[in-house]
Tab-separated table of C-alpha atoms and ligand atoms in Angstrom:
chain	number	residue	atom	x	y	z
A	1	UNK	CA	66.829	47.512	-44.094
A	2	UNK	CA	65.817	44.208	-42.559
A	3	UNK	CA	68.620	43.419	-39.997
A	4	UNK	CA	69.966	40.034	-39.649
A	5	UNK	CA	69.680	39.258	-36.096
A	6	UNK	CA	68.661	42.216	-33.820
A	7	UNK	CA	67.958	41.428	-30.084
A	8	UNK	CA	64.425	40.850	-28.862
A	9	UNK	CA	64.511	43.166	-25.580
A	10	UNK	CA	60.972	43.705	-24.178
A	11	UNK	CA	59.520	45.087	-21.096
A	12	UNK	CA	59.814	41.599	-19.259
A	13	UNK	CA	63.658	41.527	-19.748
A	14	UNK	CA	63.785	45.086	-18.972
A	15	UNK	CA	61.880	44.680	-15.570
A	16	UNK	CA	63.795	41.499	-14.582
A	17	UNK	CA	67.201	43.458	-15.326
A	18	UNK	CA	65.941	46.258	-13.317
A	19	UNK	CA	64.969	44.045	-10.323
A	20	UNK	CA	68.531	42.718	-10.413
A	21	UNK	CA	69.940	46.416	-10.720
A	22	UNK	CA	67.912	47.240	-7.531
A	23	UNK	CA	68.493	44.150	-5.603
A	24	UNK	CA	71.907	45.146	-4.274
A	25	UNK	CA	73.572	41.955	-6.043
A	26	UNK	CA	75.108	42.289	-9.661
A	27	UNK	CA	77.650	39.434	-9.870
A	28	UNK	CA	77.273	35.764	-9.770
A	29	UNK	CA	74.523	35.299	-7.158
A	30	UNK	CA	71.030	33.741	-6.688
A	31	UNK	CA	69.877	34.472	-10.507
A	32	UNK	CA	72.799	32.804	-11.900
A	33	UNK	CA	72.290	29.685	-9.544
A	34	UNK	CA	68.481	29.786	-10.609
A	35	UNK	CA	69.486	30.034	-14.160
A	36	UNK	CA	71.814	27.090	-13.958
A	37	UNK	CA	68.939	24.800	-12.283
A	38	UNK	CA	66.680	25.867	-14.894
A	39	UNK	CA	69.107	24.864	-17.703
A	40	UNK	CA	69.727	21.487	-16.057
A	41	UNK	CA	65.771	20.829	-15.659
A	42	UNK	CA	65.299	21.767	-19.385
A	43	UNK	CA	68.034	19.676	-20.789
A	44	UNK	CA	67.912	16.991	-18.326
A	45	UNK	CA	71.618	16.887	-17.922
A	46	UNK	CA	73.390	16.441	-14.401
A	47	UNK	CA	74.772	19.846	-13.458
A	48	UNK	CA	75.267	23.009	-15.329
A	49	UNK	CA	77.752	25.856	-15.021
A	50	UNK	CA	77.031	29.432	-16.319
A	51	UNK	CA	79.833	31.433	-17.478
A	52	UNK	CA	80.471	34.671	-19.504
A	53	UNK	CA	80.785	32.896	-22.933
A	54	UNK	CA	80.842	29.547	-24.507
A	55	UNK	CA	84.360	30.038	-25.533
A	56	UNK	CA	85.039	30.063	-21.886
A	57	UNK	CA	83.198	26.961	-21.270
A	58	UNK	CA	84.786	25.063	-24.105
A	59	UNK	CA	88.543	26.007	-22.949
A	60	UNK	CA	87.848	25.207	-19.142
A	61	UNK	CA	86.613	21.749	-20.070
A	62	UNK	CA	89.661	21.082	-22.366
A	63	UNK	CA	91.937	22.485	-19.322
A	64	UNK	CA	89.804	20.279	-16.875
A	65	UNK	CA	90.654	17.123	-19.157
A	66	UNK	CA	94.233	18.177	-18.995
A	67	UNK	CA	94.501	18.941	-22.857
A	68	UNK	CA	97.909	20.210	-23.568
A	69	UNK	CA	100.875	20.399	-25.995
A	70	UNK	CA	101.187	17.319	-28.051
A	71	UNK	CA	97.662	16.432	-27.630
A	72	UNK	CA	95.007	16.459	-30.750
A	73	UNK	CA	91.538	17.607	-30.533
A	74	UNK	CA	89.158	16.719	-33.306
A	75	UNK	CA	86.867	19.410	-34.824
A	76	UNK	CA	84.894	19.985	-38.005
A	77	UNK	CA	86.491	22.474	-40.428
A	78	UNK	CA	82.855	24.010	-40.946
A	79	UNK	CA	82.649	26.111	-37.657
A	80	UNK	CA	83.405	29.243	-36.034
A	81	UNK	CA	86.850	29.915	-35.083
A	82	UNK	CA	86.132	29.967	-31.261
A	83	UNK	CA	85.976	26.107	-31.477
A	84	UNK	CA	89.664	25.857	-32.652
A	85	UNK	CA	91.121	28.783	-31.119
A	86	UNK	CA	90.538	27.338	-27.445
A	87	UNK	CA	92.664	24.279	-28.657
A	88	UNK	CA	95.376	26.521	-29.662
A	89	UNK	CA	95.137	28.323	-26.332
A	90	UNK	CA	95.749	24.927	-24.452
A	91	UNK	CA	98.942	24.507	-26.685
A	92	UNK	CA	97.255	21.286	-28.307
A	93	UNK	CA	96.705	20.742	-32.031
A	94	UNK	CA	93.297	21.116	-33.788
A	95	UNK	CA	92.756	18.254	-36.183
A	96	UNK	CA	90.027	19.438	-38.682
A	97	UNK	CA	87.774	16.929	-40.401
A	98	UNK	CA	85.226	17.405	-43.278
A	99	UNK	CA	81.659	17.691	-42.745
A	100	UNK	CA	78.517	15.965	-44.558
A	101	UNK	CA	75.652	17.526	-46.645
A	102	UNK	CA	73.817	18.663	-43.451
A	103	UNK	CA	77.024	20.814	-42.585
A	104	UNK	CA	77.955	18.606	-39.535
A	105	UNK	CA	80.838	16.800	-38.701
A	106	UNK	CA	81.312	13.387	-40.585
A	107	UNK	CA	81.715	10.457	-38.103
A	108	UNK	CA	83.527	8.375	-40.659
A	109	UNK	CA	86.141	11.191	-41.043
A	110	UNK	CA	86.357	11.370	-37.284
A	111	UNK	CA	87.327	7.708	-37.199
A	112	UNK	CA	90.050	8.071	-39.708
A	113	UNK	CA	91.570	11.312	-37.906
A	114	UNK	CA	91.699	9.634	-34.367
A	115	UNK	CA	95.420	8.803	-33.410
A	116	UNK	CA	96.998	7.939	-29.850
A	117	UNK	CA	97.264	11.666	-29.200
A	118	UNK	CA	93.431	12.294	-29.665
A	119	UNK	CA	92.037	13.479	-26.386
A	120	UNK	CA	88.808	15.161	-27.292
A	121	UNK	CA	86.212	15.370	-30.094
A	122	UNK	CA	84.349	18.491	-30.377
A	123	UNK	CA	81.237	18.089	-32.724
A	124	UNK	CA	79.535	21.385	-33.566
A	125	UNK	CA	75.610	21.284	-34.219
A	126	UNK	CA	75.671	23.759	-37.132
A	127	UNK	CA	72.809	25.976	-37.467
A	128	UNK	CA	71.170	24.222	-34.320
A	129	UNK	CA	70.896	20.674	-36.071
A	130	UNK	CA	72.232	18.072	-33.829
A	131	UNK	CA	75.261	15.926	-34.962
A	132	UNK	CA	75.344	12.040	-35.162
A	133	UNK	CA	75.775	11.654	-31.554
A	134	UNK	CA	74.879	7.947	-31.464
A	135	UNK	CA	77.770	7.015	-33.878
A	136	UNK	CA	80.038	9.564	-32.190
A	137	UNK	CA	79.418	8.189	-28.773
A	138	UNK	CA	79.613	4.550	-30.050
A	139	UNK	CA	82.979	5.276	-31.637
A	140	UNK	CA	84.825	6.480	-28.633
A	141	UNK	CA	83.867	3.215	-26.715
A	142	UNK	CA	84.920	0.990	-29.595
A	143	UNK	CA	87.655	-1.387	-28.087
A	144	UNK	CA	90.170	-0.593	-30.869
A	145	UNK	CA	89.646	3.178	-30.336
A	146	UNK	CA	89.863	2.962	-26.511
A	147	UNK	CA	93.110	0.916	-26.970
A	148	UNK	CA	94.550	3.906	-28.835
A	149	UNK	CA	93.767	6.264	-25.886
A	150	UNK	CA	96.858	7.391	-23.936
A	151	UNK	CA	95.688	8.764	-20.527
A	152	UNK	CA	98.031	11.466	-18.835
A	153	UNK	CA	96.115	12.878	-16.005
A	154	UNK	CA	93.581	11.609	-13.509
A	155	UNK	CA	90.324	12.770	-15.443
A	156	UNK	CA	91.463	11.118	-18.460
A	157	UNK	CA	92.322	7.718	-16.525
A	158	UNK	CA	88.913	7.849	-14.998
A	159	UNK	CA	87.268	8.283	-18.357
A	160	UNK	CA	89.376	5.979	-20.036
A	161	UNK	CA	88.526	7.079	-23.516
A	162	UNK	CA	88.384	10.244	-25.749
A	163	UNK	CA	85.874	12.870	-24.239
A	164	UNK	CA	83.072	14.075	-26.473
A	165	UNK	CA	82.646	17.890	-25.730
A	166	UNK	CA	79.824	19.132	-27.929
A	167	UNK	CA	80.017	22.761	-29.384
A	168	UNK	CA	76.209	23.427	-28.948
A	169	UNK	CA	76.492	27.138	-29.295
A	170	UNK	CA	73.779	27.077	-31.850
A	171	UNK	CA	71.622	24.360	-30.440
A	172	UNK	CA	70.071	24.941	-27.166
A	173	UNK	CA	66.620	23.244	-27.353
A	174	UNK	CA	67.445	20.922	-30.344
A	175	UNK	CA	66.334	17.229	-29.928
A	176	UNK	CA	68.121	14.187	-30.919
A	177	UNK	CA	66.393	10.807	-30.516
A	178	UNK	CA	64.007	12.248	-27.976
A	179	UNK	CA	66.884	13.802	-25.819
A	180	UNK	CA	67.564	17.648	-25.653
A	181	UNK	CA	71.238	18.859	-26.320
A	182	UNK	CA	73.048	19.098	-23.076
A	183	UNK	CA	72.266	15.262	-22.148
A	184	UNK	CA	73.746	13.780	-25.429
A	185	UNK	CA	77.322	13.709	-24.606
A	186	UNK	CA	79.867	13.922	-21.737
A	187	UNK	CA	79.848	17.807	-21.917
A	188	UNK	CA	77.849	20.237	-23.922
A	189	UNK	CA	78.480	23.835	-24.191
A	190	UNK	CA	75.903	26.330	-24.929
A	191	UNK	CA	76.305	30.121	-25.954
A	192	UNK	CA	74.204	33.087	-24.939
A	193	UNK	CA	75.897	35.486	-27.143
A	194	UNK	CA	73.667	38.268	-28.282
A	195	UNK	CA	72.998	36.818	-31.817
A	196	UNK	CA	72.201	33.245	-30.407
A	197	UNK	CA	68.688	31.894	-29.828
A	198	UNK	CA	68.813	32.408	-26.259
A	199	UNK	CA	70.505	35.171	-25.042
A	200	UNK	CA	72.171	36.804	-21.873
A	201	UNK	CA	73.889	39.573	-24.126
A	202	UNK	CA	77.202	37.665	-23.588
A	203	UNK	CA	77.254	34.307	-21.727
A	204	UNK	CA	77.451	30.711	-22.097
A	205	UNK	CA	76.908	27.455	-20.028
A	206	UNK	CA	78.863	24.066	-19.546
A	207	UNK	CA	76.258	21.205	-19.235
A	208	UNK	CA	77.939	18.533	-17.365
A	209	UNK	CA	76.803	14.880	-18.193
A	210	UNK	CA	79.895	12.739	-17.436
A	211	UNK	CA	79.381	9.011	-16.913
A	212	UNK	CA	79.851	7.345	-13.407
A	213	UNK	CA	82.306	7.286	-11.571
A	214	UNK	CA	82.292	11.034	-12.102
A	215	UNK	CA	80.490	13.170	-9.530
A	216	UNK	CA	79.115	15.877	-11.678
A	217	UNK	CA	78.023	17.843	-8.536
A	218	UNK	CA	81.680	17.677	-7.318
A	219	UNK	CA	83.043	18.738	-10.737
A	220	UNK	CA	80.604	21.755	-10.772
A	221	UNK	CA	81.823	23.099	-7.443
A	222	UNK	CA	85.411	22.759	-8.462
A	223	UNK	CA	84.648	24.544	-11.870
A	224	UNK	CA	83.040	27.315	-9.974
A	225	UNK	CA	86.489	27.894	-8.287
A	226	UNK	CA	88.680	27.217	-11.398
A	227	UNK	CA	86.585	29.926	-13.283
A	228	UNK	CA	86.732	32.400	-10.368
A	229	UNK	CA	90.487	32.963	-9.858
A	230	UNK	CA	90.782	29.638	-8.111
A	231	UNK	CA	89.131	31.369	-5.003
A	232	UNK	CA	87.719	28.774	-2.775
A	233	UNK	CA	84.707	31.187	-1.916
A	234	UNK	CA	82.625	33.319	-4.201
A	235	UNK	CA	81.690	36.776	-3.546
A	236	UNK	CA	78.291	36.010	-2.373
A	237	UNK	CA	79.716	33.176	0.202
A	238	UNK	CA	82.062	35.828	1.444
A	239	UNK	CA	79.314	38.278	2.454
A	240	UNK	CA	78.135	35.917	5.284
A	241	UNK	CA	79.298	36.947	8.744
A	242	UNK	CA	82.674	35.321	9.735
A	243	UNK	CA	83.234	34.056	6.080
A	244	UNK	CA	85.542	36.747	4.941
A	245	UNK	CA	88.715	34.756	5.010
A	246	UNK	CA	89.492	32.895	1.584
A	247	UNK	CA	92.120	30.899	-0.043
A	248	UNK	CA	93.476	30.522	-3.505
A	249	UNK	CA	93.964	27.041	-4.523
A	250	UNK	CA	95.231	27.373	-8.036
A	251	UNK	CA	95.834	30.080	-10.695
A	252	UNK	CA	92.123	30.208	-11.898
A	253	UNK	CA	90.563	32.176	-14.631
A	254	UNK	CA	87.947	34.830	-14.360
A	255	UNK	CA	84.964	33.484	-16.491
A	256	UNK	CA	81.860	33.692	-14.085
A	257	UNK	CA	78.168	34.952	-15.457
A	258	UNK	CA	76.855	38.057	-13.650
A	259	UNK	CA	73.183	38.108	-12.141
A	260	UNK	CA	72.440	40.925	-14.784
A	261	UNK	CA	73.220	38.506	-17.437
A	262	UNK	CA	71.205	35.864	-15.794
A	263	UNK	CA	68.035	37.945	-15.405
A	264	UNK	CA	67.909	38.248	-19.136
A	265	UNK	CA	68.414	34.449	-19.622
A	266	UNK	CA	65.744	33.523	-16.922
A	267	UNK	CA	63.038	35.555	-18.984
A	268	UNK	CA	64.407	33.796	-22.232
A	269	UNK	CA	64.208	30.376	-20.925
A	270	UNK	CA	60.762	30.687	-19.553
A	271	UNK	CA	59.269	31.352	-23.047
A	272	UNK	CA	61.891	29.462	-25.038
A	273	UNK	CA	59.550	26.551	-25.879
A	274	UNK	CA	56.272	28.272	-26.197
A	275	UNK	CA	57.528	31.364	-28.254
A	276	UNK	CA	60.967	31.409	-29.488
A	277	UNK	CA	61.265	27.978	-30.959
A	278	UNK	CA	57.891	27.923	-32.628
A	279	UNK	CA	58.554	31.377	-34.011
A	280	UNK	CA	61.847	30.239	-35.366
A	281	UNK	CA	60.550	27.146	-36.992
A	282	UNK	CA	57.667	29.161	-38.849
A	283	UNK	CA	60.341	31.326	-40.178
A	284	UNK	CA	62.296	28.267	-41.601
A	285	UNK	CA	59.126	26.750	-42.853
A	286	UNK	CA	58.047	29.881	-44.658
A	287	UNK	CA	61.670	29.983	-46.270
A	288	UNK	CA	61.475	26.323	-47.184
A	289	UNK	CA	58.111	26.732	-48.994
A	290	UNK	CA	59.209	29.825	-50.808
A	291	UNK	CA	62.209	28.271	-52.140
A	292	UNK	CA	61.444	24.372	-52.664
A	293	UNK	CA	60.013	24.819	-55.951
A	294	UNK	CA	63.248	26.472	-57.318
A	295	UNK	CA	65.686	23.805	-58.499
A	296	UNK	CA	68.598	25.861	-57.701
A	297	UNK	CA	67.849	26.001	-54.056
A	298	UNK	CA	69.451	23.456	-51.502
A	299	UNK	CA	67.227	23.457	-48.403
A	300	UNK	CA	69.066	22.880	-45.206
A	301	UNK	CA	68.059	19.998	-43.178
A	302	UNK	CA	66.346	20.731	-39.839
A	303	UNK	CA	63.697	18.085	-39.183
A	304	UNK	CA	64.184	14.431	-39.449
A	305	UNK	CA	62.659	11.338	-37.407
A	306	UNK	CA	65.633	11.541	-35.019
A	307	UNK	CA	66.637	15.025	-35.219
A	308	UNK	CA	64.947	18.315	-34.690
A	309	UNK	CA	66.840	21.686	-34.991
A	310	UNK	CA	66.822	24.764	-32.631
A	311	UNK	CA	66.518	26.533	-36.200
A	312	UNK	CA	69.485	28.828	-35.365
A	313	UNK	CA	70.837	29.657	-38.899
A	314	UNK	CA	68.906	29.049	-42.048
A	315	UNK	CA	71.881	28.100	-44.254
A	316	UNK	CA	70.531	28.186	-47.867
A	317	UNK	CA	72.717	26.799	-50.749
A	318	UNK	CA	72.426	27.777	-54.270
A	319	UNK	CA	73.292	24.875	-56.483
A	320	UNK	CA	76.277	25.050	-58.775
A	321	UNK	CA	77.370	28.839	-58.420
A	322	UNK	CA	80.816	29.956	-57.929
A	323	UNK	CA	81.899	31.790	-54.727
A	324	UNK	CA	82.113	35.088	-56.781
A	325	UNK	CA	78.435	34.511	-57.945
A	326	UNK	CA	77.541	34.044	-54.372
A	327	UNK	CA	79.264	37.104	-53.260
A	328	UNK	CA	77.509	39.048	-56.003
A	329	UNK	CA	74.037	37.518	-55.097
A	330	UNK	CA	74.728	38.509	-51.362
A	331	UNK	CA	75.552	42.118	-52.727
A	332	UNK	CA	72.215	42.263	-54.937
A	333	UNK	CA	70.431	40.881	-51.788
A	334	UNK	CA	71.618	43.972	-49.576
A	335	UNK	CA	70.768	46.252	-52.465
A	336	UNK	CA	67.066	45.253	-51.855
A	337	UNK	CA	67.374	46.090	-48.196
A	338	UNK	CA	67.887	42.637	-46.919
A	339	UNK	CA	70.753	41.790	-44.389
A	340	UNK	CA	72.118	38.204	-45.072
A	341	UNK	CA	75.493	36.380	-43.962
A	342	UNK	CA	77.513	33.526	-44.562
A	343	UNK	CA	77.955	30.912	-41.973
A	344	UNK	CA	80.784	30.160	-42.039
A	345	UNK	CA	84.217	30.771	-43.606
A	346	UNK	CA	85.588	27.496	-42.800
A	347	UNK	CA	88.448	27.899	-40.057
A	348	UNK	CA	91.306	26.373	-42.231
A	349	UNK	CA	90.698	29.466	-44.619
A	350	UNK	CA	91.542	31.716	-41.980
A	351	UNK	CA	94.942	33.493	-42.347
A	352	UNK	CA	96.142	32.279	-38.971
A	353	UNK	CA	95.336	28.799	-39.797
A	354	UNK	CA	96.687	28.861	-43.060
A	355	UNK	CA	99.943	30.023	-41.331
A	356	UNK	CA	99.866	26.917	-39.061
A	357	UNK	CA	100.049	24.885	-42.417
A	358	UNK	CA	96.272	23.844	-42.669
A	359	UNK	CA	94.636	23.701	-46.259
A	360	UNK	CA	91.104	24.090	-47.160
A	361	UNK	CA	91.659	21.870	-50.172
A	362	UNK	CA	91.711	18.775	-47.616
A	363	UNK	CA	87.948	19.645	-46.578
A	364	UNK	CA	86.226	19.686	-50.140
A	365	UNK	CA	82.702	19.544	-48.660
A	366	UNK	CA	83.368	22.239	-46.261
A	367	UNK	CA	84.844	24.381	-49.042
A	368	UNK	CA	82.094	23.708	-51.356
A	369	UNK	CA	79.314	24.565	-48.795
A	370	UNK	CA	81.021	27.718	-48.033
A	371	UNK	CA	81.164	28.606	-51.758
A	372	UNK	CA	77.307	28.537	-52.310
A	373	UNK	CA	75.938	29.397	-48.929
A	374	UNK	CA	73.873	32.245	-47.731
A	375	UNK	CA	72.307	32.494	-44.246
A	376	UNK	CA	68.997	34.283	-44.049
A	377	UNK	CA	67.584	36.494	-41.324
A	378	UNK	CA	65.844	34.395	-38.407
A	379	UNK	CA	64.443	36.466	-35.620
A	380	UNK	CA	61.127	36.239	-33.802
A	381	UNK	CA	59.712	39.934	-34.746
A	382	UNK	CA	60.061	39.343	-38.221
A	383	UNK	CA	56.668	40.103	-39.942
A	384	UNK	CA	55.013	38.362	-42.865
A	385	UNK	CA	55.799	41.269	-45.129
A	386	UNK	CA	59.303	41.308	-44.226
A	387	UNK	CA	59.637	37.509	-44.702
A	388	UNK	CA	58.195	37.958	-48.124
A	389	UNK	CA	60.598	40.793	-48.641
A	390	UNK	CA	63.400	38.409	-47.826
A	391	UNK	CA	62.354	35.601	-50.147
A	392	UNK	CA	61.699	38.049	-53.118
A	393	UNK	CA	65.054	39.611	-52.599
A	394	UNK	CA	66.905	36.202	-52.812
A	395	UNK	CA	64.878	35.031	-55.736
A	396	UNK	CA	65.346	38.095	-57.802
A	397	UNK	CA	68.884	38.096	-56.990
A	398	UNK	CA	69.694	34.782	-57.792
A	399	UNK	CA	67.951	35.378	-61.438
A	400	UNK	CA	69.704	38.659	-61.836
A	401	UNK	CA	73.215	37.365	-61.126
A	402	UNK	CA	72.727	33.857	-62.579
A	403	UNK	CA	70.150	34.638	-65.329
A	404	UNK	CA	69.994	31.017	-66.626
A	405	UNK	CA	70.196	28.969	-63.674
B	1	PLP	C1	78.993	31.599	-31.208
B	1	PLP	C2	79.860	30.497	-31.314
B	1	PLP	C3	80.824	30.391	-30.239
B	1	PLP	C4	81.158	31.292	-29.206
B	1	PLP	O1	80.208	31.502	-28.415
B	1	PLP	P1	80.454	32.753	-27.436
B	1	PLP	O2	79.549	32.670	-26.426
B	1	PLP	O3	80.696	34.104	-28.409
B	1	PLP	O4	81.967	32.267	-26.917
B	1	PLP	C5	81.356	28.905	-30.488
B	1	PLP	N1	81.139	28.087	-31.514
B	1	PLP	C6	80.479	28.254	-32.349
B	1	PLP	C7	79.855	27.350	-33.595
B	1	PLP	C8	79.674	29.712	-32.370
B	1	PLP	O5	78.648	29.875	-33.420
């Protein structure tokens, strides 16, 4: 069976993790700090905070921005539930909007959804393909949009507009108009979960890039405290002689990254551009070449003059099929020993969100993408024979289930 997304763990990672295990320091320490600096250098943002997940990073930034009951946060209907769950955690209301042909949030739909309650927009770079950041960043600074903004805390007053908090869980290393994700919006959050392009087993990072007069270094220092119990010294600082006394300045969270996680990340980021991105791109190109002559195949967008994907999810669509046919095709592909997946079941279809009153029929593009989407395996150790097995399995299964397609 060809797995969907197994981890790539080699001797280099094992050696770096072993080095940490033997170092006498396991939790947040020198390797986490080094990994943060490497991310900042790679993305060219201002400061980076590593955490135990992207979900934690999204939630802490909503809380940092004072998002609470009565506020609205705009998110695409086509995303993983984490994007919306963190809004619920804050007591605020997720406002879903529909997506475009490229699976990403539609800036025109965002504009229609903005109200005087809107505090944050969370675009999601689906599959690693960057959203329309120029349109989104321009939108939040339009005079008529700024006039609607109703700041209720210090950070909201300082920014004076809707914050753009990018869910870049898929898009580490993606490029938009010559700039990498992390430097494209006010704040960007990456995921280093086991199945993501760059992994630390679990993990995430908050890439800060807030405009003046914000001091991103000061915000970084404050977030270190906020994500570690509200404790004004971390464990490493406390080990220094005479430094044992500490204070709790607020009821903080527990979201820190460990040096064990960071050691995996350090190996991953060092070879990300040379090894991981080119291999993933080659797999995308192989799939595209195999499917493009078939009129039933809708190839995902992943490279234009303005945008380059990080090649996270190869989201193939089959033209004109029903959801039941898609499910049958997936079953037929699995019978041929190939694992595939669906990204995503739109959040408004989840029972919890249905109970909140959301209805998928309000997001027709998200629904139609979901009904005919099949995600194919993309991982760097896939061999040429395995890639051929994947494309053969897809083509044969489509012809079995929909003979006259
Ligand atoms: C994976 C994922 C997340 C959550 O990342 P974690 O690091 O597991 O918290 C958030 N948003 C999207 C779109 C994701 O795919």
